[in-house]
Coordinates of C-alpha atoms in Angstrom, one line a residue:
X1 CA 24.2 13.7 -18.1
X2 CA 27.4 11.6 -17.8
X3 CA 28.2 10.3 -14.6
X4 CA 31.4 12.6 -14.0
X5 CA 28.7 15.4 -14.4
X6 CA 26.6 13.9 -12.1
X7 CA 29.1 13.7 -9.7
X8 CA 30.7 16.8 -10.2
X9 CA 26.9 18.2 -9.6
X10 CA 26.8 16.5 -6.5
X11 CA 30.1 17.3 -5.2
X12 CA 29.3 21.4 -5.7
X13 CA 25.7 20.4 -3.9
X14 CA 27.2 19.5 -1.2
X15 CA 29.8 22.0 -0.5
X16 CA 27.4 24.8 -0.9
X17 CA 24.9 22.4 1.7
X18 CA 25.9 24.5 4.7
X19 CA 25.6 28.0 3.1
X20 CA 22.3 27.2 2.0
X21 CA 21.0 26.2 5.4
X22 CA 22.0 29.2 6.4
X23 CA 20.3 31.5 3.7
X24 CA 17.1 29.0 4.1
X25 CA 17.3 30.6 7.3
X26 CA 16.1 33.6 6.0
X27 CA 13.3 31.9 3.4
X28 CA 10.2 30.0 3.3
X29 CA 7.5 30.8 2.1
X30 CA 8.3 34.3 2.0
X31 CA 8.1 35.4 5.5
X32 CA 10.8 36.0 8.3
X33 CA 12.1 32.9 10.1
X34 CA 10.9 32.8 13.5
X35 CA 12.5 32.3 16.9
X36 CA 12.4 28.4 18.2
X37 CA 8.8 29.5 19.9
X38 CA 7.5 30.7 16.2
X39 CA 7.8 34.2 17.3
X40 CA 9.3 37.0 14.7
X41 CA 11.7 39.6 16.2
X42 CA 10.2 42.8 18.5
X43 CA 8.6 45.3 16.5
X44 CA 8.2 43.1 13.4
X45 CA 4.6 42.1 12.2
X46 CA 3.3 39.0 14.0
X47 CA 2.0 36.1 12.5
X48 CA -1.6 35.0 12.8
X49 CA -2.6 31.8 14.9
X50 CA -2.0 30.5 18.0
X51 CA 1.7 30.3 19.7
X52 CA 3.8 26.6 20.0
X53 CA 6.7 25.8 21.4
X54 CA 8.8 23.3 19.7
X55 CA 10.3 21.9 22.8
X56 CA 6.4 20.4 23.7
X57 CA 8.0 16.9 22.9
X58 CA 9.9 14.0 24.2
X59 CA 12.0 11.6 22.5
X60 CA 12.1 8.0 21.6
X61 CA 14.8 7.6 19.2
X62 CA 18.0 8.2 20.0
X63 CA 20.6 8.4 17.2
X64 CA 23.3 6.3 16.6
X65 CA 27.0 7.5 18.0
X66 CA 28.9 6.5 14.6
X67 CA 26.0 7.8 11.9
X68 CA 25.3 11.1 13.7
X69 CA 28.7 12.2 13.0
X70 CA 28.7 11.6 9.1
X71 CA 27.7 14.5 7.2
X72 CA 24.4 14.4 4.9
X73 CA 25.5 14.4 1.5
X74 CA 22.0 14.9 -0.7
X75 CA 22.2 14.8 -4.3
X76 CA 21.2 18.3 -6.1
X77 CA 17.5 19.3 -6.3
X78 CA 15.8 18.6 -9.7
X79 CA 12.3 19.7 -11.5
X80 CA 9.2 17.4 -11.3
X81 CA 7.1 18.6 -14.1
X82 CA 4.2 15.8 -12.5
X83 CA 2.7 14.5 -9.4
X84 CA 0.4 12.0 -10.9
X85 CA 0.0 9.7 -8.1
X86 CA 0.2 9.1 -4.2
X87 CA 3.6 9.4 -3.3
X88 CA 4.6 11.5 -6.4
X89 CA 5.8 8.6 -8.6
X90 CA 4.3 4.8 -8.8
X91 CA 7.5 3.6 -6.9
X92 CA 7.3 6.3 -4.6
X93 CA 10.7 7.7 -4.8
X94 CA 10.5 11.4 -5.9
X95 CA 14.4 11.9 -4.2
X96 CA 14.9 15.7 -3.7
X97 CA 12.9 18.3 -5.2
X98 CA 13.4 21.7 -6.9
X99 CA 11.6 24.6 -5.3
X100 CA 12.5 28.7 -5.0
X101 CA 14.2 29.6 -1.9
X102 CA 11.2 31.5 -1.1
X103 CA 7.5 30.9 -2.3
X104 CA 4.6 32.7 -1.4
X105 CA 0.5 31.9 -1.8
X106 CA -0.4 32.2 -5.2
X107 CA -3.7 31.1 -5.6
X108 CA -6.0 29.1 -3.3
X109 CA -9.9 27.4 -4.4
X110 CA -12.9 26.0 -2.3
X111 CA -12.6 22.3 -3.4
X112 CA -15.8 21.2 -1.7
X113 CA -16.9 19.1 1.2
X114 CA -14.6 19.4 4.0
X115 CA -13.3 17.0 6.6
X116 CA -15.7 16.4 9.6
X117 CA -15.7 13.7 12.6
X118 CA -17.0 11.2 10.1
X119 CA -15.3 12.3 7.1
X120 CA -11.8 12.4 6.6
X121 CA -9.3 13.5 4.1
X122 CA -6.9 10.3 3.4
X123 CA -5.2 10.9 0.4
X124 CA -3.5 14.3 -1.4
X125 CA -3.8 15.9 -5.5
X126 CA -2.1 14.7 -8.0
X127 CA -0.9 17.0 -10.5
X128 CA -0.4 16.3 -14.5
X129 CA -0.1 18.2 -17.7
X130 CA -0.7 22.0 -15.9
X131 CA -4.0 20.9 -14.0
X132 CA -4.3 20.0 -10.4
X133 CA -6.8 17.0 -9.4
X134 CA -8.8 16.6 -5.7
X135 CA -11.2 14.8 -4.7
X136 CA -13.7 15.9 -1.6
X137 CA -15.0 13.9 1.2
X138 CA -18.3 13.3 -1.0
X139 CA -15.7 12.0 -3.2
X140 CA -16.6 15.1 -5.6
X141 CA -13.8 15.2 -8.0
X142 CA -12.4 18.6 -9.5
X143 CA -9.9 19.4 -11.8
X144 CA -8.1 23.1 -11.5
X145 CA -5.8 25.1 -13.5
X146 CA -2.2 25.4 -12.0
X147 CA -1.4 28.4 -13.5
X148 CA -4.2 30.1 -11.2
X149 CA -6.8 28.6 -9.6
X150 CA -9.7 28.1 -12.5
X151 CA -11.6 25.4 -12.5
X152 CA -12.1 23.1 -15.5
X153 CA -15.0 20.6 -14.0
X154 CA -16.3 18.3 -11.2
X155 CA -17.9 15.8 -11.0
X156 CA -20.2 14.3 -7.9
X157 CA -19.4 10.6 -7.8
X158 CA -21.3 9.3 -4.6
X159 CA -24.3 7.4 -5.0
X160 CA -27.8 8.6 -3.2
X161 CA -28.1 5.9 -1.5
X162 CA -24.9 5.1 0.1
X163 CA -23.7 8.7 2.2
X164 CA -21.5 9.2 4.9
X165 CA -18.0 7.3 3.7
X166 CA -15.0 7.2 3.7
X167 CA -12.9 7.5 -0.1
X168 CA -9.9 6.6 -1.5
X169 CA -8.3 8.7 -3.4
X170 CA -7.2 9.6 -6.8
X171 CA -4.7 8.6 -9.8
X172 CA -3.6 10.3 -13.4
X173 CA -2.4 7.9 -15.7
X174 CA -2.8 8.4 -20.2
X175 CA -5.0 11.3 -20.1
X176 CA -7.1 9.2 -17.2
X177 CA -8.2 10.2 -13.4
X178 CA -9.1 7.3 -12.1
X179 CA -10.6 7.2 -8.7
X180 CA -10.7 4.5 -6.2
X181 CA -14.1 5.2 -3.9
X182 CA -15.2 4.4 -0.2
X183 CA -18.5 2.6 -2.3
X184 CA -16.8 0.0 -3.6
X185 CA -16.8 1.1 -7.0
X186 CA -13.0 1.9 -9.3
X187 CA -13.9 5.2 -11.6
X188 CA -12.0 6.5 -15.0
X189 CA -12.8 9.6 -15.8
X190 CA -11.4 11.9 -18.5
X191 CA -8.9 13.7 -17.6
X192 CA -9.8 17.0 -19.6
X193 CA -13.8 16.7 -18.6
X194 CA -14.7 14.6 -16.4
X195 CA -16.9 12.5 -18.2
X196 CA -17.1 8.6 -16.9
X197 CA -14.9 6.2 -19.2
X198 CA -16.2 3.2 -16.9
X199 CA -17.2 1.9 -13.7
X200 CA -15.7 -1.3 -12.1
X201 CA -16.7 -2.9 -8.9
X202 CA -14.2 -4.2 -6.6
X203 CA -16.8 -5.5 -3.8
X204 CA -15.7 -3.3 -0.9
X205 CA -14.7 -0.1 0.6
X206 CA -11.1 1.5 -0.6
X207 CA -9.1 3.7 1.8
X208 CA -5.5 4.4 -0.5
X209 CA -5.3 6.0 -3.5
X210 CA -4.7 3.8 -6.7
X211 CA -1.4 3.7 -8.4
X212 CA -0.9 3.5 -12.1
X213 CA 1.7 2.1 -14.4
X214 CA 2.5 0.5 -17.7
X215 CA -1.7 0.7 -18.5
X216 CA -2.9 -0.9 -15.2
X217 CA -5.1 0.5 -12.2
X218 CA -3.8 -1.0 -8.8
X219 CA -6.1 -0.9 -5.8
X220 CA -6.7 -1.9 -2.2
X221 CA -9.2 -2.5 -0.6
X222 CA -10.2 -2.5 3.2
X223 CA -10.8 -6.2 3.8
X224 CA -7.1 -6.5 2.1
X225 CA -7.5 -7.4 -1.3
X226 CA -5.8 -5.9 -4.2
X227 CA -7.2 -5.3 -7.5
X228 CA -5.1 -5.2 -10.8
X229 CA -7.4 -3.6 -13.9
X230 CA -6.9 -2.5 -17.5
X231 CA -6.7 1.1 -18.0
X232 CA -8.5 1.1 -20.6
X233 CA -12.0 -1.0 -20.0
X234 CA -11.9 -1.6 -16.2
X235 CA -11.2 -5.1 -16.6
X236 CA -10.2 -7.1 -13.6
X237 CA -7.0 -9.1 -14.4
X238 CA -5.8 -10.1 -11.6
X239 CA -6.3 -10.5 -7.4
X240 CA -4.3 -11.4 -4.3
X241 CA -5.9 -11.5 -0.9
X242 CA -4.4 -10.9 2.4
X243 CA -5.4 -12.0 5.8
X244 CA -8.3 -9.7 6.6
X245 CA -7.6 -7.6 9.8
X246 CA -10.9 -6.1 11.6
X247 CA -9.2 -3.6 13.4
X248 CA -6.9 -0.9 11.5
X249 CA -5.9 2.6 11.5
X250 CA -7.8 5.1 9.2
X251 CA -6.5 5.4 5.6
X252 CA -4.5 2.7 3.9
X253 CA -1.0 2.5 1.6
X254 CA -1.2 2.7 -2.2
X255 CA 1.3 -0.2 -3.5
X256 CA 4.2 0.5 -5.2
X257 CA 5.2 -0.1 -8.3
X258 CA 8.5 -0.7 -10.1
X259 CA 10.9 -3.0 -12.3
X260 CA 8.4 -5.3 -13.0
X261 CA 6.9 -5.7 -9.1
X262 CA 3.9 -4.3 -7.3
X263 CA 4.9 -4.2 -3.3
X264 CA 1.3 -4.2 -1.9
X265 CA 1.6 -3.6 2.0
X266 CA -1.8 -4.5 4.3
X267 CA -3.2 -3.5 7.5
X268 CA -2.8 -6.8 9.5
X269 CA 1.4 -5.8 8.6
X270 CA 2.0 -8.4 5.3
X271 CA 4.1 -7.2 3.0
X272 CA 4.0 -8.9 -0.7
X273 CA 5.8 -8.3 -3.7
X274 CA 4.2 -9.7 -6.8
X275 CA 4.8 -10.0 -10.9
X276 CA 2.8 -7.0 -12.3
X277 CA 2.1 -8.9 -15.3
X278 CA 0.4 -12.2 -13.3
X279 CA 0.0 -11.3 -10.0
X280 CA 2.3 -14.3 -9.0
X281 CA 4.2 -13.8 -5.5
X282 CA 7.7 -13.6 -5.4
X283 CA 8.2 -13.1 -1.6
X284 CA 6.5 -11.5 1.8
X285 CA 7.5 -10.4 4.8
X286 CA 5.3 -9.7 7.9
X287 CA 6.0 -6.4 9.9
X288 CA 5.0 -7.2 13.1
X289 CA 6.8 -5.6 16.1
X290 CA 6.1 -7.1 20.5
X291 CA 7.6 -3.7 21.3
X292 CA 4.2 -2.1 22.8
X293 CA 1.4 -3.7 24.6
X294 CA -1.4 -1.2 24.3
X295 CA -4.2 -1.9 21.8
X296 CA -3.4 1.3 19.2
X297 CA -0.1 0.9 19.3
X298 CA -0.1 -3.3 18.8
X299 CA -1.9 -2.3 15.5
X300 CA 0.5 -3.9 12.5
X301 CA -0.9 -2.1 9.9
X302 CA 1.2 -0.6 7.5
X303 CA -0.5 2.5 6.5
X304 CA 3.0 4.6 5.1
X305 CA 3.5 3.7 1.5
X306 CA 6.3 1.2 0.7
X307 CA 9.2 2.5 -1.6
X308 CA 10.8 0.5 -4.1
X309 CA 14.4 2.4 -4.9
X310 CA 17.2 1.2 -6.6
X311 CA 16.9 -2.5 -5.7
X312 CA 15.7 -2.1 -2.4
X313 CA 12.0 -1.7 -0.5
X314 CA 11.4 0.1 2.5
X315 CA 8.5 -0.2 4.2
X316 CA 7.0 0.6 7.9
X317 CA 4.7 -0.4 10.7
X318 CA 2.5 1.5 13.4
X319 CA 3.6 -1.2 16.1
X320 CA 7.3 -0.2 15.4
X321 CA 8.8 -2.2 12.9
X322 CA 10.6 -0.5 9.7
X323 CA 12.8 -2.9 7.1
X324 CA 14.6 -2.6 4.2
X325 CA 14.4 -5.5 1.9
X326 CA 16.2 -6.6 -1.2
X327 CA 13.5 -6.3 -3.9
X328 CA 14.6 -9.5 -5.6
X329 CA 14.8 -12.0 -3.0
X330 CA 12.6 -10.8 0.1
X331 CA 15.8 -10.9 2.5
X332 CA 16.0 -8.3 5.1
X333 CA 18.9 -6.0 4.7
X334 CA 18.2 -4.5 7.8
X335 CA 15.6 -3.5 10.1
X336 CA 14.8 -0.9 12.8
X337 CA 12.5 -0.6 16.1
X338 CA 10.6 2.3 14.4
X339 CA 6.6 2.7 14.3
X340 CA 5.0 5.1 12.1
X341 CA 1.7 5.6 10.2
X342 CA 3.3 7.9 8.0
X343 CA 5.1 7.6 4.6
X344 CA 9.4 7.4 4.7
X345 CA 10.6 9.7 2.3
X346 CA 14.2 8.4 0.2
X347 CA 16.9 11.0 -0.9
X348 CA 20.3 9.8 -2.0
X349 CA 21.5 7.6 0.9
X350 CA 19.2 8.5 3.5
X351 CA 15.1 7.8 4.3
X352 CA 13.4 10.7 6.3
X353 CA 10.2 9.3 8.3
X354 CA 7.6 11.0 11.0
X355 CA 7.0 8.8 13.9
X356 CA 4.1 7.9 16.0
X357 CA 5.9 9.9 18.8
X358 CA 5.5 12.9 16.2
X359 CA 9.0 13.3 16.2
X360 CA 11.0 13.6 12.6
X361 CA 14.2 11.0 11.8
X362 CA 16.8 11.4 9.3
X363 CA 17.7 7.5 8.8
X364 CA 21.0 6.1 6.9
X365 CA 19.7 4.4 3.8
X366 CA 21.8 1.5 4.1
X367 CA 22.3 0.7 7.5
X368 CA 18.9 1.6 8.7
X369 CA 21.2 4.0 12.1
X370 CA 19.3 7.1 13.1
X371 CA 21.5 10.2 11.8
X372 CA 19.6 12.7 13.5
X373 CA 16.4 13.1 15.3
X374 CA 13.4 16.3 16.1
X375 CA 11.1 16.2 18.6
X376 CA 7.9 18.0 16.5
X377 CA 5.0 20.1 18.7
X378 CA 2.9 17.1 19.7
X379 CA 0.2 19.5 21.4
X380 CA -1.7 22.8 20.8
X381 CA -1.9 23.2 24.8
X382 CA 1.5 22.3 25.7
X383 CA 1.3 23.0 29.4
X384 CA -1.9 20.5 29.9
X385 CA -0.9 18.6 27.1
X386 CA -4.6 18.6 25.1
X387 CA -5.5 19.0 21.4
X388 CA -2.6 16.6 20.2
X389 CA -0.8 17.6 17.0
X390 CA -0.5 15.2 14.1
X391 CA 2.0 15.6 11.7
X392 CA 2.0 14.8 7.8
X393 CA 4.8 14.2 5.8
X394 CA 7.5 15.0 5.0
X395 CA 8.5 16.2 1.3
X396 CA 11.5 17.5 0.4
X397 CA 12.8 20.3 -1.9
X398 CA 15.3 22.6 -2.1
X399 CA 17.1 21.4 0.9
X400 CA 13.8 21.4 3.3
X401 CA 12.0 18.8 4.8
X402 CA 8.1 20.0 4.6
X403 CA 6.0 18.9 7.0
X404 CA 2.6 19.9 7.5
X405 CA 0.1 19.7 11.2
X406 CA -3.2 19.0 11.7
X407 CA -3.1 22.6 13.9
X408 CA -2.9 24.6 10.9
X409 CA 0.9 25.1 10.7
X410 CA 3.3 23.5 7.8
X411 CA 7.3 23.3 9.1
X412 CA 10.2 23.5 7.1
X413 CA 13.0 22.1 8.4
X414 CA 16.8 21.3 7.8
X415 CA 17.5 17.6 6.1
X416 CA 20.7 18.0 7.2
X417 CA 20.5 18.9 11.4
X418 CA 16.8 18.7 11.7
X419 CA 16.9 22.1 12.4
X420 CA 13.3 23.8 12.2
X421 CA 13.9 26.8 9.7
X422 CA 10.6 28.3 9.6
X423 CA 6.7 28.1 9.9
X424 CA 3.9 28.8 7.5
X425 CA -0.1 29.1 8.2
X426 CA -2.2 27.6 6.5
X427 CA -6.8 27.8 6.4
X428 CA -6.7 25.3 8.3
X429 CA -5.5 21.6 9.7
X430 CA -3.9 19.4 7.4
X431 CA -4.0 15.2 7.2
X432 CA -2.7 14.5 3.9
X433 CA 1.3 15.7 2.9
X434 CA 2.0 18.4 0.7
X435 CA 2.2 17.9 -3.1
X436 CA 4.8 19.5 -5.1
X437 CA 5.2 20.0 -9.2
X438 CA 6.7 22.8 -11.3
X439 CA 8.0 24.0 -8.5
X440 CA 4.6 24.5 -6.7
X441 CA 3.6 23.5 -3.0
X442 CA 0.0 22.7 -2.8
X443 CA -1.7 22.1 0.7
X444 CA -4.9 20.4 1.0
X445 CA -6.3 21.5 4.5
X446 CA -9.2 20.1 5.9
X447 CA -11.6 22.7 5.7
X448 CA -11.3 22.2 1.7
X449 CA -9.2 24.8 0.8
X450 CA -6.6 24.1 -1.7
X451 CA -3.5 26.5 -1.6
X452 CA -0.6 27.0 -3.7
X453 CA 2.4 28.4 -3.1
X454 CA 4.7 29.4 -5.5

């Protein structure tokens, strides 16, 4: 596509941006948009689950006088055909999504082991070549059919001997799952059965999914080392080491990987960009924020993936620190009093990012000015404020921001106001984000039930 086509494309997107807000008002997921408290009209069929009411919040953020009067101008949605690792793409930056205006469950499978105090889900599917990949908290590995459901194998990984962690998470790259495990161990399986290619130990735990690219395996692990290894044999290539941190968050951030760089972020808040081919540094950064005092909230760890798009990085910290940096230099383009755990999401000119306060941001790309901002439901119990909410995400397609709740509720809302547009149930809670490919929405909740909505 030239691009005058492209910008002719974008143009007719955005002109059409306020009419489809308005229809989305009428879709998701194939059910009538509720009222602002989640409840459908009188006399229309009520939706199962427990009642919330969005205004349960308060804000932190407060957007910027001059940004919140530009208009959002998104570029058109466009097919994924993949997900094939955390994130979507190695550098993170899947942009805006093509999904129907309204979807509805299609199928949904028992992947296995669930989540429990002592077992967590940390990391989402990836999708590749019409099968869907998940890995359990036994770190049991399945592959499914996306077309409906069927499942092609699994495959228990975890030792006898060594019960009761925490995983990683899962990559597809050349025909390959590879699995990075809470044993210590790296894992290639074949993508088609499930039979072990190799076995590589990396000498400790691994909370973040691996990435692949250009035939290498990158992984992290939780004493803050990360791995480079051949595809093909397991072979380590190459190291760096961070400064340990013994206290973090749960969960880690895959690296990113793109034009030549792997951005590896840790949990004591150092950010490094090194060659892919060597493993030579070309710059860090340290996101480290005096904002809060309190012990959880001083944490520095960076546990959102970093995104490498178009040049620049964009990374965040819990203790409320979020920069964009220029990928060949390390400078600082700008940076913003922002904590999150979560991942930003990058469309066009703007990031979209859930904060520690559970609230969502719509954030100007290259300014780093706060468009817009939603307070999310932050408890189940609003009036005695118990049973806090946490929120995953967000995704977004076909002009919504996704977002899902560990309550058992996913939220689509407006990329453009922040406007909530409608609510979905899911089995259960949900920790990891949504995954989306060939138009599909897959939600992985915590009592191991994978759904798809199509």
């Amino acid at each position: 596509m030239t691009v005058k086509k492209k910008l002719i494309t974008n143009q007719v997107h955005a002109a059409f941006k306020t009419l489809a807000v308005l229809l989305l008002q009428f879709f998701l997921f194939g059910c009538e948009i509720p009222e602002l408290d989640f409840l459908n009209e009188i006399g229309e069929e009520r939706l199962k689950g427990k009642r919330i009411s969005v205004l349960s919040h308060y804000s932190e953020l407060t957007p910027d006088e001059e940004a919140s009067k530009e208009p959002i101008l998104l570029p058109a949605p466009s097919p994924n055909e993949d997900w094939p690792v955390a994130g979507g793409y190695p550098n993170h930056a899947m942009h805006h999504m093509e999904i129907r205006d309204a979807i509805t469950e299609y199928w949904s499978v028992d992947i296995g082991a669930g989540a429990e105090s002592e077992a967590r889900f940390i990391s989402a599917p990836v999708v590749a070549k019409g099968s869907i990949y998940a890995m359990d908290t036994l770190s049991a590995v399945s592959a499914y059919n996306t077309r409906n459901g069927e499942r092609i194998w699994k495959i228990h990984l975890e030792p006898d001997y060594d019960e009761g962690h925490i995983g990683g998470g899962i990559a597809y790259g050349n025909q390959v799952i590879f699995v990075a495990t809470g044993f210590a161990e790296v894992i290639a399986l074949n993508a088609k059965t499930g039979k072990v290619f190799w076995r590589q130990s990396v000498n400790s735990p691994m909370r973040a999914s691996p990435v692949v690219r250009g035939g290498r395996v990158f992984v992290v692990t939780v004493d803050n080392k990360l791995f480079a290894l051949n595809g093909n044999n397991g072979e380590i290539l190459w190291t760096h080491n961070g400064v340990a941190e013994s206290a973090s968050l749960l969960g880690g951030a895959s690296p990113a990987v793109g034009s030549g760089t792997v951005v590896v972020a840790y949990s004591s808040g150092e950010l490094f960009a090194l060659k892919v081919e060597t493993g030579r540094v070309l710059w860090q950064d340290s996101l480290s924020s005096l904002r809060r005092t309190d012990s959880v909230s001083s944490l520095s760890h960076i546990r959102g993936r970093p995104i490498i798009d178009r040049g620049k990085v964009f990374a965040v910290s819990h203790n409320g620190l979020m920069v964009c940096i220029d990928l060949r230099n390390g400078q600082r383009i700008w940076e913003s009093k922002i904590g999150s755990a979560a991942s930003p999401w990058v469309a066009g000119n703007y990031l979209f990012l859930i904060t520690n306060d559970m609230e969502i941001a719509a954030i100007n790309r290259e300014r780093g000015t706060i468009i817009w901002v939603r307070g999310l439901p932050r408890f189940e119990n609003p009036r005695s404020r118990t049973d806090p909410i946490i929120w995953t995400g967000p995704v977004l397609a076909s002009d919504r921001l996704i977002a899902a709740g560990s309550h058992g509720y996913a939220l689509a809302i407006s990329p453009y106001s922040g406007q909530i547009l409608g609510r979905v149930d899911l089995p259960d809670g949900v920790d990891v984000p949504p995954v989306i490919a060939q138009g599909n929405v897959y939600f992985l909740a915590n009592d191991a039930e994978l759904v798809a909505y199509r």
